[in-house]
XYZ file of C-alpha atoms in Angstrom:
552
model
C 30.430 -21.209 14.263
C 33.865 -19.582 14.192
C 33.920 -19.833 10.414
C 30.610 -18.054 10.213
C 31.895 -15.238 12.404
C 34.889 -14.751 10.142
C 32.636 -14.727 7.081
C 30.399 -12.097 8.685
C 33.337 -9.744 9.001
C 34.330 -10.311 5.418
C 32.969 -9.305 2.055
C 29.822 -10.363 0.215
C 30.843 -14.004 -0.248
C 28.831 -16.883 -1.684
C 27.162 -17.585 1.669
C 26.009 -14.000 2.025
C 24.694 -13.949 -1.519
C 22.722 -17.104 -0.829
C 21.207 -15.623 2.315
C 20.165 -12.436 0.536
C 18.862 -14.248 -2.542
C 16.864 -16.846 -0.602
C 15.360 -14.273 1.758
C 14.591 -11.867 -1.067
C 12.998 -14.405 -3.420
C 10.679 -15.685 -0.734
C 9.699 -12.157 0.226
C 9.101 -11.204 -3.424
C 6.535 -13.976 -3.590
C 4.794 -12.842 -0.413
C 4.547 -9.278 -1.696
C 3.334 -10.573 -5.070
C 0.503 -12.330 -3.269
C -0.380 -9.298 -1.208
C -0.301 -6.834 -4.096
C -2.481 -8.923 -6.409
C -5.485 -7.924 -4.389
C -4.506 -4.263 -4.288
C -4.015 -4.080 -8.042
C -7.338 -5.823 -8.731
C -9.370 -3.973 -6.088
C -11.843 -2.430 -8.543
C -12.595 -5.792 -10.208
C -12.825 -7.596 -6.881
C -15.316 -4.994 -5.706
C -17.583 -5.835 -8.660
C -17.393 -9.603 -8.098
C -17.544 -9.833 -4.312
C -19.450 -6.705 -3.240
C -22.152 -6.785 -5.895
C -24.880 -5.821 -3.415
C -23.387 -2.350 -2.832
C -23.673 0.825 -4.861
C -20.850 1.618 -7.276
C -18.997 4.089 -5.061
C -19.221 1.822 -2.011
C -18.055 -1.188 -4.067
C -14.682 0.414 -4.709
C -14.244 1.900 -1.249
C -15.328 -1.344 0.455
C -12.979 -3.358 -1.755
C -10.220 -1.014 -0.587
C -11.325 -1.578 2.997
C -11.054 -5.345 2.495
C -7.558 -4.692 1.122
C -6.825 -2.522 4.132
C -8.150 -5.253 6.482
C -5.057 -7.262 5.600
C -2.953 -4.292 6.645
C -4.959 -3.787 9.833
C -4.016 -7.198 11.258
C -0.354 -7.005 10.299
C 0.693 -5.677 13.745
C -0.969 -8.713 15.346
C 0.972 -10.948 12.983
C 4.090 -9.058 14.028
C 3.367 -9.830 17.688
C 2.559 -13.514 17.148
C 5.361 -14.346 14.727
C 7.821 -11.868 16.241
C 7.517 -13.703 19.556
C 8.079 -17.038 17.802
C 11.077 -15.629 15.954
C 12.730 -14.505 19.183
C 11.903 -17.802 20.900
C 12.604 -20.525 18.317
C 14.529 -18.700 15.586
C 14.235 -16.574 12.466
C 14.298 -19.320 9.803
C 11.418 -21.534 10.934
C 9.149 -18.615 11.727
C 9.275 -17.001 8.322
C 8.944 -20.433 6.704
C 5.526 -20.715 8.379
C 4.487 -17.257 7.186
C 5.148 -18.019 3.537
C 2.946 -21.150 3.615
C 0.036 -19.242 5.180
C 0.384 -16.432 2.655
C 0.553 -18.735 -0.359
C -2.435 -20.899 0.558
C -4.705 -17.964 1.417
C -3.816 -16.262 -1.857
C -4.547 -19.358 -3.942
C -7.936 -19.731 -2.256
C -8.934 -16.201 -3.343
C -8.564 -17.459 -6.908
C -11.090 -20.268 -6.409
C -13.565 -18.431 -4.155
C -17.136 -18.250 -5.586
C -18.566 -14.781 -6.208
C -21.351 -12.855 -4.483
C -23.856 -13.893 -7.146
C -23.149 -17.559 -6.334
C -22.944 -17.758 -2.527
C -24.185 -14.322 -1.462
C -22.768 -12.589 1.599
C -20.529 -15.584 2.313
C -18.313 -14.477 -0.598
C -17.144 -11.142 0.857
C -17.005 -12.696 4.331
C -14.622 -15.465 3.238
C -12.650 -12.992 1.121
C -12.040 -10.748 4.117
C -11.059 -13.791 6.217
C -8.445 -14.728 3.612
C -7.204 -11.139 3.553
C -6.814 -11.302 7.333
C -4.722 -14.468 7.034
C -2.536 -12.774 4.418
C -2.051 -9.802 6.708
C -1.151 -11.962 9.701
C 1.425 -13.846 7.636
C 2.955 -10.694 6.212
C 3.139 -9.290 9.742
C 5.599 -12.032 10.598
C 7.427 -12.151 7.275
C 9.171 -8.821 6.976
C 10.675 -8.695 10.454
C 12.038 -12.211 10.017
C 13.600 -11.545 6.619
C 15.091 -8.180 7.615
C 16.462 -9.477 10.913
C 17.827 -12.629 9.285
C 19.737 -10.727 6.595
C 20.977 -7.990 8.944
C 22.342 -10.573 11.400
C 24.355 -12.141 8.575
C 25.715 -8.794 7.357
C 29.197 -7.554 8.306
C 29.559 -4.322 10.247
C 29.273 -1.309 7.965
C 27.248 -3.109 5.274
C 23.870 -3.668 6.877
C 22.253 -0.871 4.891
C 23.461 -2.397 1.633
C 22.529 -5.978 2.561
C 19.034 -5.192 3.855
C 18.308 -2.903 0.902
C 17.891 -6.040 -1.195
C 15.022 -7.037 1.108
C 13.543 -3.574 0.523
C 13.559 -4.168 -3.230
C 11.324 -7.195 -2.787
C 8.184 -5.163 -2.144
C 8.605 -3.293 -5.409
C 9.597 -6.462 -7.261
C 6.514 -8.175 -5.873
C 4.324 -5.335 -7.090
C 6.179 -5.314 -10.411
C 5.704 -9.063 -10.832
C 2.004 -8.861 -9.979
C 1.491 -6.072 -12.521
C 3.312 -8.057 -15.226
C 1.239 -11.187 -14.569
C -1.976 -9.166 -14.554
C -1.066 -7.356 -17.760
C 0.023 -10.563 -19.477
C -3.208 -12.296 -18.534
C -5.324 -9.302 -19.544
C -3.614 -8.982 -22.924
C -3.702 -12.743 -23.543
C -7.396 -13.202 -22.747
C -8.793 -9.830 -23.737
C -10.466 -7.329 -21.430
C -13.916 -8.971 -21.374
C -12.685 -12.468 -20.469
C -10.169 -11.097 -17.974
C -12.796 -9.069 -16.123
C -15.214 -12.004 -16.186
C -12.964 -14.812 -14.896
C -9.370 -14.306 -16.062
C -8.530 -12.119 -13.050
C -8.361 -15.391 -11.065
C -5.345 -16.707 -13.002
C -2.724 -14.552 -11.205
C -3.998 -15.995 -7.926
C -3.665 -19.538 -9.265
C -0.075 -18.820 -10.309
C 0.750 -18.301 -6.631
C 0.575 -22.077 -6.069
C 3.624 -22.561 -8.307
C 5.468 -19.688 -6.670
C 4.666 -21.105 -3.235
C 6.349 -24.428 -4.016
C 9.465 -22.701 -5.355
C 9.676 -20.287 -2.414
C 9.259 -22.972 0.237
C 12.030 -25.000 -1.380
C 14.320 -21.959 -1.341
C 13.569 -21.185 2.298
C 14.285 -24.789 3.285
C 17.892 -24.387 2.121
C 18.641 -21.675 4.699
C 20.406 -22.065 8.046
C 19.564 -20.186 11.211
C 20.991 -16.702 11.822
C 24.505 -16.972 13.339
C 23.808 -14.111 15.745
C 20.691 -15.882 17.050
C 22.531 -19.227 17.266
C 25.345 -17.673 19.266
C 22.948 -15.882 21.597
C 20.954 -19.069 22.191
C 24.120 -21.135 22.763
C 25.173 -18.638 25.409
C 21.748 -18.837 27.077
C 21.016 -15.151 26.492
C 17.838 -15.497 24.430
C 14.600 -14.068 25.782
C 12.094 -16.404 27.424
C 9.368 -13.713 27.369
C 10.016 -11.429 24.379
C 6.615 -9.717 24.530
C 7.097 -8.730 28.159
C 10.622 -7.477 27.544
C 9.702 -5.640 24.336
C 6.491 -3.939 25.428
C 6.292 -4.333 29.204
C 9.366 -2.227 29.945
C 9.022 1.504 29.307
C 12.620 1.901 28.120
C 12.014 -0.365 25.110
C 8.325 0.501 24.634
C 9.220 4.195 24.337
C 11.676 3.338 21.586
C 9.025 1.255 19.792
C 6.629 4.230 19.857
C 9.295 6.632 18.619
C 10.293 4.199 15.864
C 6.664 4.197 14.747
C 5.974 7.927 14.850
C 9.477 9.114 13.935
C 10.306 6.618 11.186
C 7.834 4.027 9.897
C 4.616 6.092 9.810
C 6.093 8.649 7.415
C 7.977 5.978 5.467
C 4.733 4.060 5.029
C 2.547 6.890 3.727
C 5.258 7.953 1.286
C 5.591 4.383 0.064
C 1.886 3.706 -0.426
C 1.208 7.106 -1.945
C 3.993 6.623 -4.474
C 2.914 3.136 -5.546
C -0.734 2.426 -4.766
C -2.436 5.790 -4.405
C -0.757 6.964 -7.599
C -2.146 3.937 -9.469
C -5.663 4.512 -8.170
C -5.402 8.221 -8.947
C -4.574 7.443 -12.581
C -7.457 5.004 -13.022
C -10.181 6.433 -10.775
C -9.617 10.188 -10.905
C -7.985 10.644 -14.306
C -9.882 7.809 -16.037
C -6.742 6.414 -17.663
C -7.177 2.890 -19.021
C -6.217 0.243 -16.435
C -3.677 -1.486 -18.660
C -2.007 1.805 -19.536
C -1.912 2.903 -15.899
C -0.286 -0.375 -14.836
C 2.317 -0.056 -17.584
C 3.116 3.498 -16.479
C 3.575 2.395 -12.864
C 5.691 -0.565 -13.994
C 7.945 1.735 -16.044
C 8.405 4.086 -13.085
C 9.238 1.145 -10.810
C 11.794 -0.176 -13.308
C 13.496 3.234 -13.320
C 13.379 3.753 -9.568
C 14.119 0.289 -8.179
C 17.973 0.494 -8.313
C 17.771 3.454 -5.948
C 16.679 1.140 -3.111
C 20.167 -0.365 -3.164
C 21.819 3.005 -3.750
C 20.201 4.569 -0.692
C 20.855 1.427 1.368
C 24.545 1.661 0.435
C 24.589 5.424 1.029
C 23.025 4.979 4.468
C 26.086 2.929 5.497
C 28.114 6.072 4.873
C 25.999 9.068 5.872
C 23.387 7.404 8.081
C 19.835 6.024 7.895
C 18.088 8.899 9.633
C 19.173 11.645 7.243
C 17.980 9.822 4.123
C 14.640 8.598 5.489
C 13.628 11.956 6.953
C 14.742 13.834 3.839
C 12.487 11.583 1.762
C 9.518 12.333 4.023
C 10.084 16.076 3.790
C 10.585 16.139 0.014
C 7.417 14.110 -0.526
C 5.305 16.334 1.711
C 6.526 19.497 -0.028
C 5.994 18.280 -3.591
C 2.946 15.979 -3.623
C 0.471 18.644 -4.693
C 2.444 19.903 -7.713
C 3.341 16.334 -8.756
C -0.259 15.085 -8.692
C -1.471 18.211 -10.456
C 1.207 17.462 -13.027
C -0.215 13.951 -13.412
C -3.571 15.515 -14.240
C -1.987 17.992 -16.667
C -0.081 15.312 -18.587
C -2.481 12.399 -18.066
C -5.895 13.888 -18.794
C -5.532 17.576 -19.656
C -9.186 17.753 -20.679
C -10.204 17.472 -17.004
C -7.820 20.277 -16.082
C -9.072 22.519 -18.908
C -12.728 21.847 -18.215
C -12.301 22.420 -14.479
C -10.651 25.776 -15.208
C -13.135 27.002 -17.824
C -16.340 25.403 -16.534
C -15.894 24.526 -12.847
C -18.487 22.252 -11.314
C -20.180 23.340 -8.100
C -22.743 21.554 -5.979
C -24.989 24.172 -4.408
C -26.872 22.472 -1.594
C -28.047 22.638 1.995
C -25.136 21.072 3.955
C -27.595 19.389 6.314
C -28.994 17.424 3.386
C -25.610 16.034 2.314
C -24.527 12.628 3.616
C -21.091 11.068 3.797
C -21.821 8.515 1.111
C -20.132 5.387 2.344
C -22.416 2.374 2.658
C -20.494 -0.744 3.785
C -23.571 -2.987 4.084
C -25.538 -1.767 1.065
C -28.595 -0.820 3.124
C -28.408 2.978 3.261
C -30.361 4.981 0.722
C -28.924 8.290 -0.398
C -32.007 10.002 -1.769
C -31.634 13.676 -0.828
C -31.124 16.067 -3.720
C -27.564 16.741 -2.524
C -26.751 13.028 -2.321
C -28.220 12.379 -5.760
C -26.079 15.137 -7.291
C -22.840 14.149 -5.543
C -23.328 10.442 -6.241
C -23.767 11.124 -9.964
C -20.617 13.272 -10.053
C -18.591 10.756 -8.019
C -19.479 7.930 -10.412
C -18.202 10.022 -13.303
C -15.031 11.049 -11.442
C -15.813 14.742 -11.832
C -14.062 17.188 -9.474
C -16.374 19.716 -7.867
C -16.567 22.241 -5.075
C -19.315 22.683 -2.490
C -21.393 25.835 -2.015
C -23.823 26.166 0.898
C -27.439 26.909 -0.019
C -30.529 27.904 1.930
C -31.867 25.254 4.343
C -34.397 22.980 2.697
C -33.544 24.058 -0.841
C -33.204 21.613 -3.756
C -29.567 20.980 -4.646
C -28.239 22.293 -7.943
C -25.219 21.403 -10.012
C -23.584 24.383 -11.677
C -21.351 23.553 -14.651
C -19.851 26.836 -15.766
C -22.842 29.049 -16.540
C -25.304 26.179 -16.750
C -27.420 25.048 -13.812
C -29.056 21.620 -13.435
C -31.527 21.012 -10.631
C -31.369 17.747 -8.722
C -34.422 16.133 -7.124
C -35.613 14.814 -3.797
C -36.046 11.060 -3.952
C -37.140 10.171 -0.413
C -40.835 10.014 -1.309
C -40.344 8.115 -4.588
C -40.668 4.365 -5.002
C -37.803 2.340 -6.489
C -38.921 2.580 -10.101
C -39.724 6.278 -9.955
C -36.417 7.021 -8.251
C -34.571 4.997 -10.894
C -36.321 6.821 -13.725
C -35.596 10.229 -12.177
C -31.956 9.298 -11.575
C -31.581 8.139 -15.165
C -33.081 11.370 -16.508
C -30.921 13.486 -14.192
C -27.831 11.500 -15.154
C -28.501 11.959 -18.852
C -28.965 15.682 -18.382
C -25.775 15.884 -16.335
C -23.806 13.828 -18.879
C -24.867 16.131 -21.703
C -23.911 19.246 -19.788
C -20.540 17.824 -18.763
C -19.800 16.768 -22.321
C -20.640 20.239 -23.607
C -18.323 21.718 -20.961
C -15.470 19.486 -22.145
C -15.353 16.929 -19.305
C -14.179 13.591 -20.779
C -15.697 10.226 -19.873
C -12.207 8.734 -20.075
C -8.690 9.942 -20.821
C -7.869 10.459 -24.490
C -4.580 8.630 -25.229
C -3.788 11.152 -27.965
C -3.764 13.936 -25.367
C -1.750 12.062 -22.723
C 1.965 12.759 -22.432
C 3.249 9.342 -21.342
C 6.957 10.258 -21.043
C 6.145 13.067 -18.618
C 3.786 10.826 -16.669
C 6.604 8.298 -16.264
C 8.959 11.059 -15.107
C 6.503 12.230 -12.429
C 5.719 8.692 -11.315
C 9.456 7.903 -11.196
C 9.938 10.884 -8.862
C 7.284 9.408 -6.558
C 9.122 6.060 -6.649
C 12.401 7.905 -5.961
C 10.873 9.203 -2.721
C 9.803 5.635 -1.923
C 13.379 4.410 -2.316
C 14.698 7.169 -0.031
C 12.406 6.279 2.851
C 12.284 2.516 2.325
C 15.831 1.618 1.280
C 17.489 2.278 4.688
C 14.491 1.601 6.995
C 15.184 -2.103 7.679
C 18.757 -1.465 8.819
C 17.608 1.480 10.950
C 14.954 -0.606 12.724
C 17.211 -3.639 13.242
C 19.893 -1.463 14.827
C 17.474 0.169 17.281
C 16.793 -3.000 19.289
C 18.827 -5.733 21.078
C 19.154 -9.217 19.557
C 17.116 -11.043 22.208
C 13.913 -9.102 21.372
C 14.818 -7.685 17.947
C 12.310 -9.663 15.830
C 9.412 -8.689 18.113
C 10.445 -5.084 18.742
C 11.184 -4.024 15.163
C 8.215 -5.858 13.637
C 5.499 -4.033 15.582
C 6.365 -0.405 14.683
C 7.069 -1.452 11.104
C 3.699 -3.128 10.670
C 1.651 -0.536 12.546
C 3.290 2.079 10.347
C 2.912 0.166 7.094
C -0.247 -1.731 8.009
C -2.246 1.124 9.497
C -0.730 4.457 8.513
C 0.338 3.274 5.052
C -2.212 0.587 4.255
C -5.118 2.968 4.703
C -3.709 5.661 2.404
C -5.873 4.694 -0.631
C -9.008 4.185 1.469
C -8.707 7.382 3.513
C -7.541 9.342 0.478
C -10.512 8.445 -1.694
C -12.970 8.844 1.162
C -11.658 12.395 1.594
C -11.992 12.993 -2.150
C -15.566 11.686 -2.121
C -16.335 13.922 0.857
C -14.913 17.154 -0.567
C -15.122 16.601 -4.333
C -11.523 17.807 -4.738
C -9.437 15.111 -6.463
C -6.302 16.318 -4.628
C -7.834 16.517 -1.151
C -6.822 12.947 -0.281
C -3.155 13.994 -0.372
C -3.523 15.868 2.900
C -3.425 12.612 4.837
C 0.041 11.412 3.705
C 1.401 14.971 3.788
C 0.424 15.544 7.430
C 1.775 12.144 8.528
C 5.070 12.617 6.629
C 5.654 16.058 8.160
C 4.908 14.746 11.662
C 7.397 11.912 11.166
C 10.055 14.327 9.940
C 9.950 16.429 13.106
C 9.540 13.543 15.571
C 12.370 11.567 13.992
C 14.589 14.633 13.800
C 14.143 15.467 17.480
C 13.904 12.091 19.208
C 15.603 9.324 17.180
C 19.344 8.739 16.991
C 21.546 7.651 14.120
C 22.403 3.934 14.370
C 24.684 3.043 11.449
C 27.715 2.408 13.686
C 25.884 0.283 16.259
C 27.134 -3.281 16.896
C 23.967 -5.408 16.676
C 25.474 -8.539 18.234
C 24.699 -7.364 21.721
């Protein structure tokens, strides 16, 4: 024990490297598992939510993705309590087994066409297991590494844990791209998308072996030997206002803003490229991968810098910069990614002129609602084509119209039509709309010859740069806020509410807002508002912690 204490005050020796490497590799695998689903959301929607309309397929697939995030705080409570009771090592060994098995099972799960509604039901159950496991993973890894780190180097040491999320995403994108290119698009979309999930079985075996080589945290061992460990960590963490207040402030003044910046820069940006700008999926993944490769070293840089100038300054600066620049950056993505959309929207803007009372919020999670009003017909057709539009109120009871520049196309009321008649009318309306949009210069997909890939990578790298600012120092900041006896429990909950709820729902809420308003940039208001709120709350109510001694 004495030897360990001496090592902790020293430099990054072999023991420290082993701790960081083992913790990081296991966490990379867990993030790889979790991100596979996010990256394949559109395909999963087609295979497991076949009974829904096209717009609801994608949004509901995102909701299933978000379901994993929704239960992460509960995983934080369950596994955080275990971590403070029995130790860091054994707890996050359990989480990696749960994550790996549930991910592999997604790869062998029959589709909707084979077992019906049982397919999405089981899929969501597996997503919930993944979320529970991840809820216990991060707090364990971050606490474990921080408690091995010498004073003055916790930001640097824990920054390697922060890299794992991006590495996990990067690895999942590489496996997906490799499989897609090896099999071809048709085979990949038919069955090849399962292969990355199967690969997780191999990664699970390797990661469990690595985790088994670790020893318990010396800080936890010392605390337990002295009889100072908590016998009721949940009560101490959340039943006493002094600590509960700090948990709430950590959420609202740190992790909420960090989370929305992170998920906007990595996931929402990917979906924006593929869904709004109609950039080919393989190309979009390569662009994101290039930006991640450029930005990833900055996780360590900002972790190291936070040991010198503080965690709070860097995290809050990242939130503010992101909030102030999201709109111009995403408009730049449109300009360099699919300039034809930008040109067409400027020269021939699309407007839906309709009675607001006849317009529904077109989200159908069970596939039973029928959107047959003239307004719904028009908006559904535009949403499927990814066309930005604005809304203009019309006289009550009037038939909706779509104005494309100077041209006007009348929609139709479908409530009184039978299925065949409605289908025929929709097909005719869609053909008319397609012709008008084509004449106005709206592309069905991005033209690679018109895309400026270097500039897209620059803009995406800036988004990743913001991610590294807010995420690089966050683990050290959270660890230092709470005492050792309830650290695992206390830091895990605000982290996973922030990242599971505020961050995990960024793509879902963003695209629901876009579908509601027709403005492809409208979804950015959600992360912007949350990031600004975090900036002011953190600035006013949270302290700097870089010089705190965490052994107490």
